[in-house]
CSV table of C-alpha atoms and ligand atoms in Angstrom, one decimal:
chain,number,residue,atom,x,y,z
A,285,MET,CA,-22.8,-267.8,-117.1
A,286,LYS,CA,-20.7,-268.4,-113.8
A,287,TRP,CA,-22.2,-269.7,-110.2
A,288,TYR,CA,-21.4,-269.3,-106.5
A,289,HIS,CA,-22.7,-272.0,-103.9
A,290,ALA,CA,-22.8,-272.0,-100.4
A,291,ALA,CA,-21.6,-275.2,-99.4
A,292,ASP,CA,-20.7,-275.7,-95.4
A,293,GLY,CA,-20.2,-272.1,-94.7
A,294,GLN,CA,-18.0,-271.5,-98.2
A,295,ALA,CA,-18.5,-270.6,-101.2
A,296,VAL,CA,-17.7,-273.6,-103.7
A,297,GLY,CA,-17.0,-272.2,-107.8
A,298,PRO,CA,-17.2,-271.3,-110.0
A,299,VAL,CA,-19.5,-273.6,-111.9
A,300,GLY,CA,-21.4,-273.8,-115.1
A,301,GLU,CA,-25.0,-274.0,-115.0
A,302,GLU,CA,-25.1,-277.3,-116.2
A,303,ASP,CA,-23.2,-278.2,-112.9
A,304,ILE,CA,-25.7,-275.9,-110.7
A,305,GLN,CA,-28.9,-278.0,-112.7
A,306,SER,CA,-27.0,-281.6,-111.6
A,307,LEU,CA,-26.2,-280.3,-108.0
A,308,VAL,CA,-29.6,-280.1,-107.9
A,309,LYS,CA,-30.9,-283.3,-109.3
A,310,ALA,CA,-28.4,-284.8,-106.5
A,311,LYS,CA,-30.2,-282.4,-103.6
A,312,LYS,CA,-26.8,-281.0,-102.8
A,313,ILE,CA,-28.2,-277.4,-103.5
A,314,LYS,CA,-31.7,-277.4,-102.3
A,315,ALA,CA,-34.3,-274.5,-102.1
A,316,GLU,CA,-32.5,-272.9,-98.5
A,317,THR,CA,-28.8,-272.9,-100.2
A,318,LEU,CA,-27.5,-269.0,-101.2
A,319,VAL,CA,-26.0,-269.0,-104.5
A,320,TRP,CA,-24.6,-266.2,-106.4
A,321,HIS,CA,-23.9,-264.9,-109.8
A,322,SER,CA,-22.3,-262.3,-111.5
A,323,GLY,CA,-24.8,-259.4,-111.8
A,324,MET,CA,-26.6,-260.6,-108.7
A,325,SER,CA,-26.1,-257.5,-105.5
A,326,ASP,CA,-25.7,-260.4,-102.8
A,327,TRP,CA,-26.2,-264.0,-101.8
A,328,GLN,CA,-29.7,-265.1,-102.9
A,329,ALA,CA,-31.6,-268.9,-101.3
A,330,TYR,CA,-31.9,-271.2,-104.8
A,331,GLY,CA,-35.7,-271.1,-104.0
A,332,ASP,CA,-36.3,-267.3,-103.4
A,333,LEU,CA,-34.1,-267.4,-107.2
A,334,LYS,CA,-35.6,-269.8,-108.7
A,335,LYS,CA,-39.2,-268.1,-107.7
A,336,ASP,CA,-37.9,-264.7,-109.4
A,337,ASN,CA,-35.9,-265.5,-112.9
A,338,PHE,CA,-36.3,-269.3,-113.8
A,339,HIS,CA,-39.7,-268.7,-113.5
A,340,ILE,CA,-40.8,-266.3,-116.3
A,341,ARG,CA,-40.8,-268.1,-119.1
A,342,PRO,CA,-42.1,-268.3,-123.1
A,343,LYS,CA,-46.3,-268.3,-122.9
A,344,ALA,CA,-47.9,-271.2,-124.0
A,345,THR,CA,-48.9,-269.6,-127.0
A,346,ASP,CA,-45.7,-269.5,-127.9
A,347,ILE,CA,-44.6,-272.6,-127.6
A,348,THR,CA,-44.9,-274.2,-130.9
A,349,ASP,CA,-43.4,-277.9,-129.9
A,350,THR,CA,-45.7,-280.0,-128.2
A,351,ASP,CA,-44.5,-279.7,-124.5
A,352,ALA,CA,-48.2,-278.6,-123.4
A,353,GLU,CA,-47.8,-275.2,-120.7
A,354,SER,CA,-50.1,-273.9,-118.7
A,355,LEU,CA,-50.5,-271.0,-115.8
A,356,CYS,CA,-50.0,-272.0,-112.0
A,357,SER,CA,-53.3,-271.2,-110.7
A,358,GLU,CA,-51.2,-269.9,-107.6
A,359,CYS,CA,-48.7,-267.9,-109.4
A,360,GLY,CA,-49.5,-267.2,-112.4
A,361,ASN,CA,-45.7,-268.4,-114.2
A,362,SER,CA,-46.3,-270.2,-116.9
A,363,PHE,CA,-44.6,-274.2,-117.0
A,364,SER,CA,-44.7,-277.4,-118.9
A,365,GLN,CA,-47.1,-279.0,-117.5
A,366,GLU,CA,-45.9,-282.6,-116.9
A,367,GLU,CA,-43.7,-280.0,-113.9
A,368,MET,CA,-46.5,-278.9,-112.3
A,369,ILE,CA,-49.7,-281.3,-109.9
A,370,ARG,CA,-52.9,-281.0,-111.1
A,371,TYR,CA,-56.3,-280.2,-109.2
A,372,GLY,CA,-59.5,-279.8,-111.0
A,373,ASN,CA,-59.0,-277.6,-113.4
A,374,SER,CA,-56.3,-276.1,-112.4
A,375,TYR,CA,-52.3,-276.0,-112.5
A,376,VAL,CA,-50.1,-275.6,-109.3
A,377,CYS,CA,-46.6,-275.8,-110.0
A,378,ALA,CA,-44.3,-277.2,-107.7
A,379,ASP,CA,-42.6,-274.1,-105.8
A,380,CYS,CA,-46.4,-273.3,-104.6
A,381,LYS,CA,-47.7,-276.6,-103.6
A,382,PRO,CA,-46.8,-277.1,-100.7
A,383,ALA,CA,-48.7,-273.3,-99.3
A,384,PHE,CA,-51.6,-274.6,-102.4
A,385,VAL,CA,-52.0,-278.1,-100.5
A,386,GLN,CA,-52.1,-276.5,-97.5
A,387,LYS,CA,-54.5,-274.2,-98.4
A,388,LEU,CA,-56.9,-277.6,-99.0
A,389,LYS,CA,-56.1,-279.0,-95.4
A,390,GLU,CA,-57.6,-276.1,-94.2
A,391,GLY,CA,-60.2,-276.2,-96.9
A,392,ILE,CA,-59.9,-273.0,-98.8
A,393,LEU,CA,-60.4,-273.4,-102.1
A,394,PRO,CA,-58.9,-271.2,-105.3
A,395,GLU,CA,-62.6,-270.2,-106.6
A,396,ASP,CA,-62.0,-271.1,-109.7
A,397,ILE,CA,-61.3,-274.9,-108.5
A,398,LEU,CA,-64.6,-276.6,-109.0
A,399,LYS,CA,-64.8,-280.6,-110.1
A,400,TYR,CA,-66.9,-280.6,-112.8
A,401,ALA,CA,-69.5,-283.6,-112.6
A,402,GLY,CA,-69.4,-285.6,-115.7
A,403,PHE,CA,-72.0,-286.4,-118.4
A,404,ARG,CA,-72.3,-290.0,-116.7
A,405,ILE,CA,-72.5,-289.2,-113.1
A,406,ARG,CA,-74.8,-286.4,-114.0
A,407,SER,CA,-76.8,-289.3,-116.2
A,408,CYS,CA,-76.5,-291.5,-113.5
A,409,ALA,CA,-79.0,-288.7,-110.8
A,410,LYS,CA,-80.9,-287.8,-113.8
A,411,PHE,CA,-82.5,-291.4,-114.0
A,412,LEU,CA,-82.6,-291.8,-110.1
A,413,ASP,CA,-84.6,-288.6,-109.7
A,414,GLY,CA,-86.4,-290.1,-112.7
A,415,PHE,CA,-87.1,-293.1,-110.6
A,416,ILE,CA,-87.8,-291.6,-107.3
A,417,ILE,CA,-90.9,-289.1,-109.3
A,418,THR,CA,-92.1,-292.0,-111.4
A,419,GLY,CA,-92.3,-294.0,-108.7
A,420,GLY,CA,-94.0,-291.2,-106.3
A,421,THR,CA,-96.6,-290.8,-108.8
A,422,VAL,CA,-97.6,-294.3,-108.9
A,423,LEU,CA,-97.8,-294.1,-104.9
A,424,LEU,CA,-100.3,-291.4,-105.5
A,425,ALA,CA,-102.6,-292.9,-108.4
A,426,ALA,CA,-102.7,-296.0,-106.3
A,427,VAL,CA,-103.0,-294.3,-103.0
A,428,PHE,CA,-106.2,-292.6,-104.9
A,429,GLY,CA,-106.9,-296.3,-106.7
A,430,ILE,CA,-107.5,-297.7,-103.3
A,431,ILE,CA,-109.8,-295.0,-102.3
A,432,SER,CA,-112.0,-294.9,-105.0
A,433,SER,CA,-112.4,-298.7,-105.0
A,434,SER,CA,-113.9,-298.5,-101.4
A,435,GLY,CA,-117.0,-297.0,-101.9
A,436,SER,CA,-119.4,-294.9,-103.6
A,437,GLY,CA,-117.7,-291.5,-101.9
A,438,GLY,CA,-113.9,-292.8,-103.3
A,439,SER,CA,-114.4,-293.2,-107.0
A,440,TYR,CA,-115.9,-289.3,-106.9
A,441,VAL,CA,-113.2,-288.0,-105.2
A,442,PHE,CA,-110.7,-290.0,-107.6
A,443,GLN,CA,-113.0,-288.8,-110.9
A,444,LYS,CA,-112.6,-286.0,-109.7
A,445,ILE,CA,-109.6,-285.7,-109.2
A,446,LEU,CA,-108.4,-287.6,-112.1
A,447,PRO,CA,-108.7,-284.8,-114.8
A,448,TYR,CA,-106.2,-282.7,-113.1
A,449,MET,CA,-103.6,-285.7,-111.9
A,450,GLN,CA,-101.3,-284.6,-114.9
A,451,PRO,CA,-101.2,-281.2,-114.3
A,452,VAL,CA,-100.6,-281.8,-110.4
A,453,SER,CA,-97.7,-284.3,-111.4
A,454,MET,CA,-96.4,-281.3,-113.6
A,455,VAL,CA,-96.6,-279.6,-110.6
A,456,ILE,CA,-94.9,-282.0,-108.0
A,457,VAL,CA,-91.6,-282.3,-110.5
A,458,ILE,CA,-91.2,-278.3,-110.4
A,459,ILE,CA,-91.6,-278.1,-107.1
A,460,TYR,CA,-89.3,-281.3,-106.5
A,461,GLU,CA,-86.6,-279.6,-108.7
A,462,THR,CA,-87.2,-276.1,-107.5
A,463,TRP,CA,-87.3,-276.6,-104.0
A,464,PHE,CA,-84.9,-279.7,-103.2
A,465,VAL,CA,-82.0,-276.9,-106.4
A,466,GLY,CA,-82.6,-273.9,-104.2
A,467,ARG,CA,-82.6,-275.3,-100.5
A,468,PHE,CA,-79.5,-278.1,-100.7
A,469,GLY,CA,-78.3,-277.3,-104.4
A,470,ALA,CA,-79.0,-280.3,-105.6
A,471,THR,CA,-82.5,-282.7,-106.1
A,472,PRO,CA,-82.8,-286.8,-104.1
A,473,GLY,CA,-81.0,-288.0,-107.6
A,474,LYS,CA,-78.0,-285.3,-107.8
A,475,MET,CA,-77.5,-286.3,-103.2
A,476,ILE,CA,-77.2,-289.9,-104.2
A,477,CYS,CA,-74.7,-289.6,-106.6
A,478,ARG,CA,-72.6,-286.7,-104.4
A,479,ILE,CA,-73.3,-283.8,-107.2
A,480,LYS,CA,-74.6,-280.3,-106.7
A,481,VAL,CA,-75.9,-277.4,-108.9
A,482,VAL,CA,-73.7,-274.3,-108.4
A,483,THR,CA,-72.6,-270.9,-109.6
A,484,ALA,CA,-70.3,-270.3,-112.2
A,485,ASP,CA,-68.3,-269.0,-109.5
A,486,GLY,CA,-69.1,-271.9,-107.0
A,487,GLY,CA,-72.0,-269.9,-105.0
A,488,ARG,CA,-75.0,-271.5,-104.1
A,489,VAL,CA,-78.1,-271.4,-106.7
A,490,SER,CA,-81.0,-269.3,-105.8
A,491,TYR,CA,-84.7,-270.6,-106.1
A,492,LEU,CA,-85.2,-268.6,-109.3
A,493,ARG,CA,-82.7,-269.8,-110.9
A,494,ALA,CA,-83.2,-273.2,-109.9
A,495,PHE,CA,-87.2,-273.0,-111.0
A,496,GLY,CA,-85.4,-271.0,-114.3
A,497,ARG,CA,-83.0,-273.9,-114.4
A,498,TYR,CA,-85.9,-277.0,-114.9
A,499,PHE,CA,-87.0,-275.0,-117.7
A,500,ALA,CA,-83.7,-274.5,-119.5
A,501,THR,CA,-83.7,-278.5,-119.4
A,502,PHE,CA,-86.8,-278.7,-121.5
A,503,LEU,CA,-84.2,-276.9,-124.1
A,504,SER,CA,-81.6,-279.8,-123.8
A,505,GLY,CA,-84.4,-282.4,-123.9
A,506,ILE,CA,-85.9,-281.5,-127.7
A,507,ILE,CA,-83.9,-282.5,-130.4
A,508,LEU,CA,-82.1,-286.2,-129.1
A,509,CYS,CA,-81.3,-284.4,-125.6
A,510,ILE,CA,-78.5,-282.1,-127.7
A,511,GLY,CA,-78.6,-279.5,-124.7
A,512,TYR,CA,-77.5,-282.7,-122.7
A,513,ILE,CA,-75.5,-284.6,-124.8
A,514,MET,CA,-72.9,-280.5,-124.5
A,515,ALA,CA,-72.3,-281.8,-121.1
A,516,ALA,CA,-70.0,-284.8,-122.3
A,517,PHE,CA,-67.8,-281.8,-125.0
A,518,ASP,CA,-67.8,-279.0,-122.4
A,519,GLY,CA,-64.2,-277.7,-121.1
A,520,GLN,CA,-67.0,-276.8,-117.4
A,521,LYS,CA,-69.2,-279.7,-118.4
A,522,ARG,CA,-72.2,-277.6,-118.8
A,523,ALA,CA,-75.2,-279.0,-120.4
A,524,LEU,CA,-77.5,-276.4,-122.7
A,525,HIS,CA,-79.4,-275.1,-119.4
A,526,ASP,CA,-76.0,-274.8,-117.7
A,527,ARG,CA,-75.4,-272.3,-120.3
A,528,ILE,CA,-78.5,-270.4,-120.3
A,529,CYS,CA,-78.3,-269.7,-116.5
A,530,SER,CA,-75.1,-269.5,-115.8
A,531,THR,CA,-74.9,-273.0,-113.5
A,532,ARG,CA,-72.7,-275.4,-113.3
A,533,VAL,CA,-72.9,-279.1,-111.9
A,534,ILE,CA,-70.0,-279.9,-109.7
A,535,ARG,CA,-68.7,-283.3,-107.2
A,536,LYS,CA,-69.1,-282.9,-104.3
B,553,LIG,ZN1,-46.6,-271.0,-108.2
């Protein structure tokens, strides 16, 4: 196919397809440079033409070589991953990049772009929460201990309360998990680690879902915590309780 391209108001050509490629590389032909080849009704900017024609490539499933292809999250066309920029789990092609970066600046994030929090940071948050809850419970027990040792009246209170300590601390944990996740999307441990629980589409988690999610963590905890470890091997880094409750943990 013979091409013509505009240079200083003149039509230059005919040149071959390969010449066009090298002219593009040499920046002699830019996105706004007008080009024409037989079969085209009119001259067109090279960038626009590229968008219309060149983006139509075989789908990733048709490719048998190792060159991995992905769909651009903006225009939906297929490209080699090497030519694209990666953002979270999404790829954006070179042509869509400027508009995409602009969107990022304006804070308009596409829904499917969530930065999933990995197994390690989540374990770290879990550890911190455990530390906070245990610390709180010990403090509470110490307060009752002081009350009980400061007179017979206190001892009576302590004896009355002691049998309830176990269920009370259980209730504290449930309230801790449900209220913090429902209200802020994160427990204090998660806040420190700058991670957050969201719905599959990145939305807010309701109190009810947070409540259910807490109980679903029991399932993740049984059999050597396999349900938790699942997060390390999942594409969206979901633990078992995330799958059950349709939640994701993301980095803020
Ligand atoms: Zn694109």
